[in-house]
Amino acid sequence: LEADPDASLTRVYQVLNRCLCANLARMDVALHMTFNLVEYLGDGRFAAVGLHLPMLVYRRATNEIEQLSSDGMWLGLLDDLDATILPQLEFALSEGDLLLLYTDGIVEHFAGNEMFGEDRLEDALRANANEELDRVMLAIVEALDAFSSSPRDDDVTMLLVDHLGVVATPA
């Protein structure tokens, strides 16, 4: 980004992948990671590249959850990622909509043979969408804990964005 501040999301993702692959090769390990690179474009518009779990958008106007899936490639899997396999996903939030990014430690948490799953995550998001953001995330963790008291074996990480609409700047 310092070398090319105007680099596209796709280009940033390609360079990030190349650096990761070089370091993995230097350490002689074969790993990869799911990853979405998301950019806020302004006016509620976003762009994303990569491949990770679906992003969830709570649409306040309809009280519905929309799943947004990127169709890219994981980081570290291939040395060189051609732009053709990194399509950019573009989407917009309306005022009051929420965007939730999360890790698989939430949806893949088990109670016996059953996973918490996306349906329970969506239910917890929808049921608490009118709360403050920290309360929404806490409610999701509480739903996860109520589902299963077994120890978590993966991280539980979330990023929740509330689109406030146009914010007037003082004159």
PDB file of C-alpha atoms in Angstrom:
ATOM      1  CA  LEU A   1       0.000   0.000   0.000  1.00  0.00           C
ATOM      2  CA  GLU A   2       2.902   2.356   0.646  1.00  0.00           C
ATOM      3  CA  ALA A   3       4.335   1.614  -2.792  1.00  0.00           C
ATOM      4  CA  ASP A   4       0.973   1.953  -4.552  1.00  0.00           C
ATOM      5  CA  PRO A   5      -1.705   3.687  -2.436  1.00  0.00           C
ATOM      6  CA  ASP A   6      -4.161   3.438  -5.340  1.00  0.00           C
ATOM      7  CA  ALA A   7      -3.786  -0.334  -5.735  1.00  0.00           C
ATOM      8  CA  SER A   8      -7.029  -2.192  -6.324  1.00  0.00           C
ATOM      9  CA  LEU A   9      -8.356  -4.636  -3.757  1.00  0.00           C
ATOM     10  CA  THR A  10      -7.461  -7.445  -6.136  1.00  0.00           C
ATOM     11  CA  ARG A  11      -3.884  -6.218  -6.434  1.00  0.00           C
ATOM     12  CA  VAL A  12      -3.500  -5.882  -2.642  1.00  0.00           C
ATOM     13  CA  TYR A  13      -4.845  -9.429  -2.245  1.00  0.00           C
ATOM     14  CA  GLN A  14      -2.395 -10.750  -4.867  1.00  0.00           C
ATOM     15  CA  VAL A  15       0.588  -9.126  -3.134  1.00  0.00           C
ATOM     16  CA  LEU A  16      -0.569 -10.314   0.293  1.00  0.00           C
ATOM     17  CA  ASN A  17      -0.867 -13.851  -1.080  1.00  0.00           C
ATOM     18  CA  ARG A  18       2.579 -13.721  -2.707  1.00  0.00           C
ATOM     19  CA  CYS A  19       4.178 -12.533   0.558  1.00  0.00           C
ATOM     20  CA  LEU A  20       2.387 -15.223   2.557  1.00  0.00           C
ATOM     21  CA  CYS A  21       3.399 -17.944   0.084  1.00  0.00           C
ATOM     22  CA  ALA A  22       7.033 -16.819   0.191  1.00  0.00           C
ATOM     23  CA  ASN A  23       7.062 -16.926   3.995  1.00  0.00           C
ATOM     24  CA  LEU A  24       5.355 -20.313   4.115  1.00  0.00           C
ATOM     25  CA  ALA A  25       7.908 -21.696   1.646  1.00  0.00           C
ATOM     26  CA  ARG A  26      10.773 -20.212   3.696  1.00  0.00           C
ATOM     27  CA  MET A  27       9.386 -21.938   6.814  1.00  0.00           C
ATOM     28  CA  ASP A  28       8.766 -25.135   4.815  1.00  0.00           C
ATOM     29  CA  VAL A  29       5.120 -25.408   5.830  1.00  0.00           C
ATOM     30  CA  ALA A  30       2.028 -26.014   3.728  1.00  0.00           C
ATOM     31  CA  LEU A  31      -0.773 -23.857   5.107  1.00  0.00           C
ATOM     32  CA  HIS A  32      -3.481 -21.631   3.751  1.00  0.00           C
ATOM     33  CA  MET A  33      -6.110 -19.335   5.192  1.00  0.00           C
ATOM     34  CA  THR A  34      -9.573 -18.251   4.298  1.00  0.00           C
ATOM     35  CA  PHE A  35      -9.617 -14.502   3.988  1.00  0.00           C
ATOM     36  CA  ASN A  36     -11.818 -11.674   2.768  1.00  0.00           C
ATOM     37  CA  LEU A  37     -10.348  -8.270   2.138  1.00  0.00           C
ATOM     38  CA  VAL A  38     -13.138  -5.698   2.493  1.00  0.00           C
ATOM     39  CA  GLU A  39     -12.922  -2.031   1.558  1.00  0.00           C
ATOM     40  CA  TYR A  40     -15.364   0.728   2.454  1.00  0.00           C
ATOM     41  CA  LEU A  41     -15.903   2.858  -0.647  1.00  0.00           C
ATOM     42  CA  GLY A  42     -18.091   5.524   0.963  1.00  0.00           C
ATOM     43  CA  ASP A  43     -21.830   6.196   0.963  1.00  0.00           C
ATOM     44  CA  GLY A  44     -22.574   2.715   2.330  1.00  0.00           C
ATOM     45  CA  ARG A  45     -20.805   0.968  -0.555  1.00  0.00           C
ATOM     46  CA  PHE A  46     -18.281  -1.836  -0.030  1.00  0.00           C
ATOM     47  CA  ALA A  47     -16.084  -4.085  -2.150  1.00  0.00           C
ATOM     48  CA  ALA A  48     -14.574  -7.424  -1.167  1.00  0.00           C
ATOM     49  CA  VAL A  49     -12.204 -10.017  -2.642  1.00  0.00           C
ATOM     50  CA  GLY A  50     -11.042 -13.363  -1.353  1.00  0.00           C
ATOM     51  CA  LEU A  51     -12.747 -16.439  -0.009  1.00  0.00           C
ATOM     52  CA  HIS A  52     -14.138 -16.788   3.491  1.00  0.00           C
ATOM     53  CA  LEU A  53     -17.425 -17.547   5.202  1.00  0.00           C
ATOM     54  CA  PRO A  54     -20.426 -15.631   3.879  1.00  0.00           C
ATOM     55  CA  MET A  55     -20.723 -12.088   5.183  1.00  0.00           C
ATOM     56  CA  LEU A  56     -24.091 -11.491   6.831  1.00  0.00           C
ATOM     57  CA  VAL A  57     -26.073  -8.319   6.214  1.00  0.00           C
ATOM     58  CA  TYR A  58     -29.026  -7.524   8.423  1.00  0.00           C
ATOM     59  CA  ARG A  59     -31.405  -5.413   6.334  1.00  0.00           C
ATOM     60  CA  ARG A  60     -33.219  -3.170   8.805  1.00  0.00           C
ATOM     61  CA  ALA A  61     -36.014  -2.255   6.351  1.00  0.00           C
ATOM     62  CA  THR A  62     -37.109  -5.894   5.955  1.00  0.00           C
ATOM     63  CA  ASN A  63     -35.726  -7.522   9.153  1.00  0.00           C
ATOM     64  CA  GLU A  64     -34.063 -10.084   6.863  1.00  0.00           C
ATOM     65  CA  ILE A  65     -30.538 -11.466   6.769  1.00  0.00           C
ATOM     66  CA  GLU A  66     -28.718 -11.577   3.450  1.00  0.00           C
ATOM     67  CA  GLN A  67     -25.685 -13.815   2.927  1.00  0.00           C
ATOM     68  CA  LEU A  68     -22.967 -12.353   0.706  1.00  0.00           C
ATOM     69  CA  SER A  69     -20.423 -14.829  -0.615  1.00  0.00           C
ATOM     70  CA  SER A  70     -17.188 -13.970  -2.360  1.00  0.00           C
ATOM     71  CA  ASP A  71     -15.940 -16.314  -5.066  1.00  0.00           C
ATOM     72  CA  GLY A  72     -12.196 -15.848  -4.792  1.00  0.00           C
ATOM     73  CA  MET A  73      -9.302 -17.980  -3.598  1.00  0.00           C
ATOM     74  CA  TRP A  74      -7.741 -18.689  -0.220  1.00  0.00           C
ATOM     75  CA  LEU A  75      -4.442 -17.070   0.703  1.00  0.00           C
ATOM     76  CA  GLY A  76      -1.379 -19.303   0.535  1.00  0.00           C
ATOM     77  CA  LEU A  77      -2.855 -22.018  -1.673  1.00  0.00           C
ATOM     78  CA  LEU A  78      -1.341 -20.928  -5.005  1.00  0.00           C
ATOM     79  CA  ASP A  79       1.848 -18.916  -5.483  1.00  0.00           C
ATOM     80  CA  ASP A  80       0.338 -16.658  -8.127  1.00  0.00           C
ATOM     81  CA  LEU A  81      -3.294 -15.602  -8.082  1.00  0.00           C
ATOM     82  CA  ASP A  82      -4.539 -14.408 -11.447  1.00  0.00           C
ATOM     83  CA  ALA A  83      -7.052 -11.575 -11.227  1.00  0.00           C
ATOM     84  CA  THR A  84      -9.585 -13.723 -13.080  1.00  0.00           C
ATOM     85  CA  ILE A  85      -9.929 -15.983 -10.035  1.00  0.00           C
ATOM     86  CA  LEU A  86     -10.387 -13.019  -7.696  1.00  0.00           C
ATOM     87  CA  PRO A  87     -13.693 -11.468  -8.715  1.00  0.00           C
ATOM     88  CA  GLN A  88     -14.618  -8.396  -6.728  1.00  0.00           C
ATOM     89  CA  LEU A  89     -17.908  -8.507  -4.867  1.00  0.00           C
ATOM     90  CA  GLU A  90     -19.629  -5.148  -4.501  1.00  0.00           C
ATOM     91  CA  PHE A  91     -22.519  -4.439  -2.156  1.00  0.00           C
ATOM     92  CA  ALA A  92     -24.170  -1.589  -0.321  1.00  0.00           C
ATOM     93  CA  LEU A  93     -25.699  -1.029   3.080  1.00  0.00           C
ATOM     94  CA  SER A  94     -28.668   1.219   3.664  1.00  0.00           C
ATOM     95  CA  GLU A  95     -28.952   3.355   6.760  1.00  0.00           C
ATOM     96  CA  GLY A  96     -29.296   1.113   9.808  1.00  0.00           C
ATOM     97  CA  ASP A  97     -28.150  -2.073   8.058  1.00  0.00           C
ATOM     98  CA  LEU A  98     -25.577  -4.214   9.866  1.00  0.00           C
ATOM     99  CA  LEU A  99     -22.655  -6.095   8.306  1.00  0.00           C
ATOM    100  CA  LEU A 100     -21.287  -9.064  10.263  1.00  0.00           C
ATOM    101  CA  LEU A 101     -17.948 -10.697   9.490  1.00  0.00           C
ATOM    102  CA  TYR A 102     -17.141 -13.731  11.641  1.00  0.00           C
ATOM    103  CA  THR A 103     -14.813 -16.711  11.963  1.00  0.00           C
ATOM    104  CA  ASP A 104     -15.701 -20.374  11.708  1.00  0.00           C
ATOM    105  CA  GLY A 105     -15.191 -20.832  15.455  1.00  0.00           C
ATOM    106  CA  ILE A 106     -18.738 -19.517  15.819  1.00  0.00           C
ATOM    107  CA  VAL A 107     -20.655 -21.548  13.241  1.00  0.00           C
ATOM    108  CA  GLU A 108     -18.553 -24.715  13.720  1.00  0.00           C
ATOM    109  CA  HIS A 109     -18.884 -24.864  17.516  1.00  0.00           C
ATOM    110  CA  PHE A 110     -20.347 -28.247  18.467  1.00  0.00           C
ATOM    111  CA  ALA A 111     -22.865 -29.512  20.991  1.00  0.00           C
ATOM    112  CA  GLY A 112     -22.557 -33.269  20.624  1.00  0.00           C
ATOM    113  CA  ASN A 113     -22.724 -33.932  16.874  1.00  0.00           C
ATOM    114  CA  GLU A 114     -24.551 -30.703  16.017  1.00  0.00           C
ATOM    115  CA  MET A 115     -22.906 -27.431  14.992  1.00  0.00           C
ATOM    116  CA  PHE A 116     -24.121 -23.993  16.068  1.00  0.00           C
ATOM    117  CA  GLY A 117     -24.420 -23.176  12.361  1.00  0.00           C
ATOM    118  CA  GLU A 118     -25.394 -20.174  10.302  1.00  0.00           C
ATOM    119  CA  ASP A 119     -29.130 -20.379  11.109  1.00  0.00           C
ATOM    120  CA  ARG A 120     -28.532 -19.859  14.844  1.00  0.00           C
ATOM    121  CA  LEU A 121     -26.043 -17.096  14.110  1.00  0.00           C
ATOM    122  CA  GLU A 122     -28.566 -15.354  11.867  1.00  0.00           C
ATOM    123  CA  ASP A 123     -31.305 -15.767  14.486  1.00  0.00           C
ATOM    124  CA  ALA A 124     -29.116 -14.200  17.185  1.00  0.00           C
ATOM    125  CA  LEU A 125     -28.180 -11.314  14.885  1.00  0.00           C
ATOM    126  CA  ARG A 126     -31.789 -10.662  13.851  1.00  0.00           C
ATOM    127  CA  ALA A 127     -33.149 -10.919  17.416  1.00  0.00           C
ATOM    128  CA  ASN A 128     -30.656  -8.331  18.706  1.00  0.00           C
ATOM    129  CA  ALA A 129     -30.180  -6.046  15.702  1.00  0.00           C
ATOM    130  CA  ASN A 130     -31.814  -3.063  17.422  1.00  0.00           C
ATOM    131  CA  GLU A 131     -29.331  -3.137  20.310  1.00  0.00           C
ATOM    132  CA  GLU A 132     -25.996  -1.327  20.557  1.00  0.00           C
ATOM    133  CA  LEU A 133     -23.254  -3.079  18.554  1.00  0.00           C
ATOM    134  CA  ASP A 134     -21.418  -4.403  21.603  1.00  0.00           C
ATOM    135  CA  ARG A 135     -24.701  -5.845  22.909  1.00  0.00           C
ATOM    136  CA  VAL A 136     -25.371  -7.550  19.557  1.00  0.00           C
ATOM    137  CA  MET A 137     -21.980  -9.259  19.656  1.00  0.00           C
ATOM    138  CA  LEU A 138     -22.413 -10.201  23.315  1.00  0.00           C
ATOM    139  CA  ALA A 139     -25.827 -11.704  22.500  1.00  0.00           C
ATOM    140  CA  ILE A 140     -24.234 -13.840  19.775  1.00  0.00           C
ATOM    141  CA  VAL A 141     -21.609 -15.119  22.238  1.00  0.00           C
ATOM    142  CA  GLU A 142     -24.338 -15.769  24.816  1.00  0.00           C
ATOM    143  CA  ALA A 143     -26.339 -17.756  22.225  1.00  0.00           C
ATOM    144  CA  LEU A 144     -23.186 -19.738  21.449  1.00  0.00           C
ATOM    145  CA  ASP A 145     -22.624 -20.449  25.159  1.00  0.00           C
ATOM    146  CA  ALA A 146     -26.279 -21.416  25.665  1.00  0.00           C
ATOM    147  CA  PHE A 147     -26.017 -23.819  22.719  1.00  0.00           C
ATOM    148  CA  SER A 148     -23.045 -25.676  24.178  1.00  0.00           C
ATOM    149  CA  SER A 149     -21.080 -25.513  27.394  1.00  0.00           C
ATOM    150  CA  SER A 150     -18.236 -27.539  25.889  1.00  0.00           C
ATOM    151  CA  PRO A 151     -14.900 -25.717  25.650  1.00  0.00           C
ATOM    152  CA  ARG A 152     -14.284 -23.846  22.422  1.00  0.00           C
ATOM    153  CA  ASP A 153     -11.479 -25.283  20.324  1.00  0.00           C
ATOM    154  CA  ASP A 154     -11.380 -22.387  17.845  1.00  0.00           C
ATOM    155  CA  ASP A 155     -11.415 -18.614  18.023  1.00  0.00           C
ATOM    156  CA  VAL A 156     -14.662 -16.639  18.147  1.00  0.00           C
ATOM    157  CA  THR A 157     -14.010 -13.432  16.270  1.00  0.00           C
ATOM    158  CA  MET A 158     -16.523 -10.943  14.889  1.00  0.00           C
ATOM    159  CA  LEU A 159     -16.545  -7.553  13.232  1.00  0.00           C
ATOM    160  CA  LEU A 160     -19.904  -5.791  13.209  1.00  0.00           C
ATOM    161  CA  VAL A 161     -20.479  -2.641  11.151  1.00  0.00           C
ATOM    162  CA  ASP A 162     -23.518  -0.375  11.455  1.00  0.00           C
ATOM    163  CA  HIS A 163     -24.143   1.928   8.514  1.00  0.00           C
ATOM    164  CA  LEU A 164     -25.292   5.195  10.047  1.00  0.00           C
ATOM    165  CA  GLY A 165     -26.157   6.828   6.738  1.00  0.00           C
ATOM    166  CA  VAL A 166     -24.966  10.274   5.844  1.00  0.00           C
ATOM    167  CA  VAL A 167     -23.331  11.977   8.782  1.00  0.00           C
ATOM    168  CA  ALA A 168     -23.509  15.757   8.615  1.00  0.00           C
ATOM    169  CA  THR A 169     -20.230  17.549   9.171  1.00  0.00           C
ATOM    170  CA  PRO A 170     -20.230  20.681  11.296  1.00  0.00           C
ATOM    171  CA  ALA A 171     -20.070  23.941   9.338  1.00  0.00           C
TER     172      ALA A 171
END
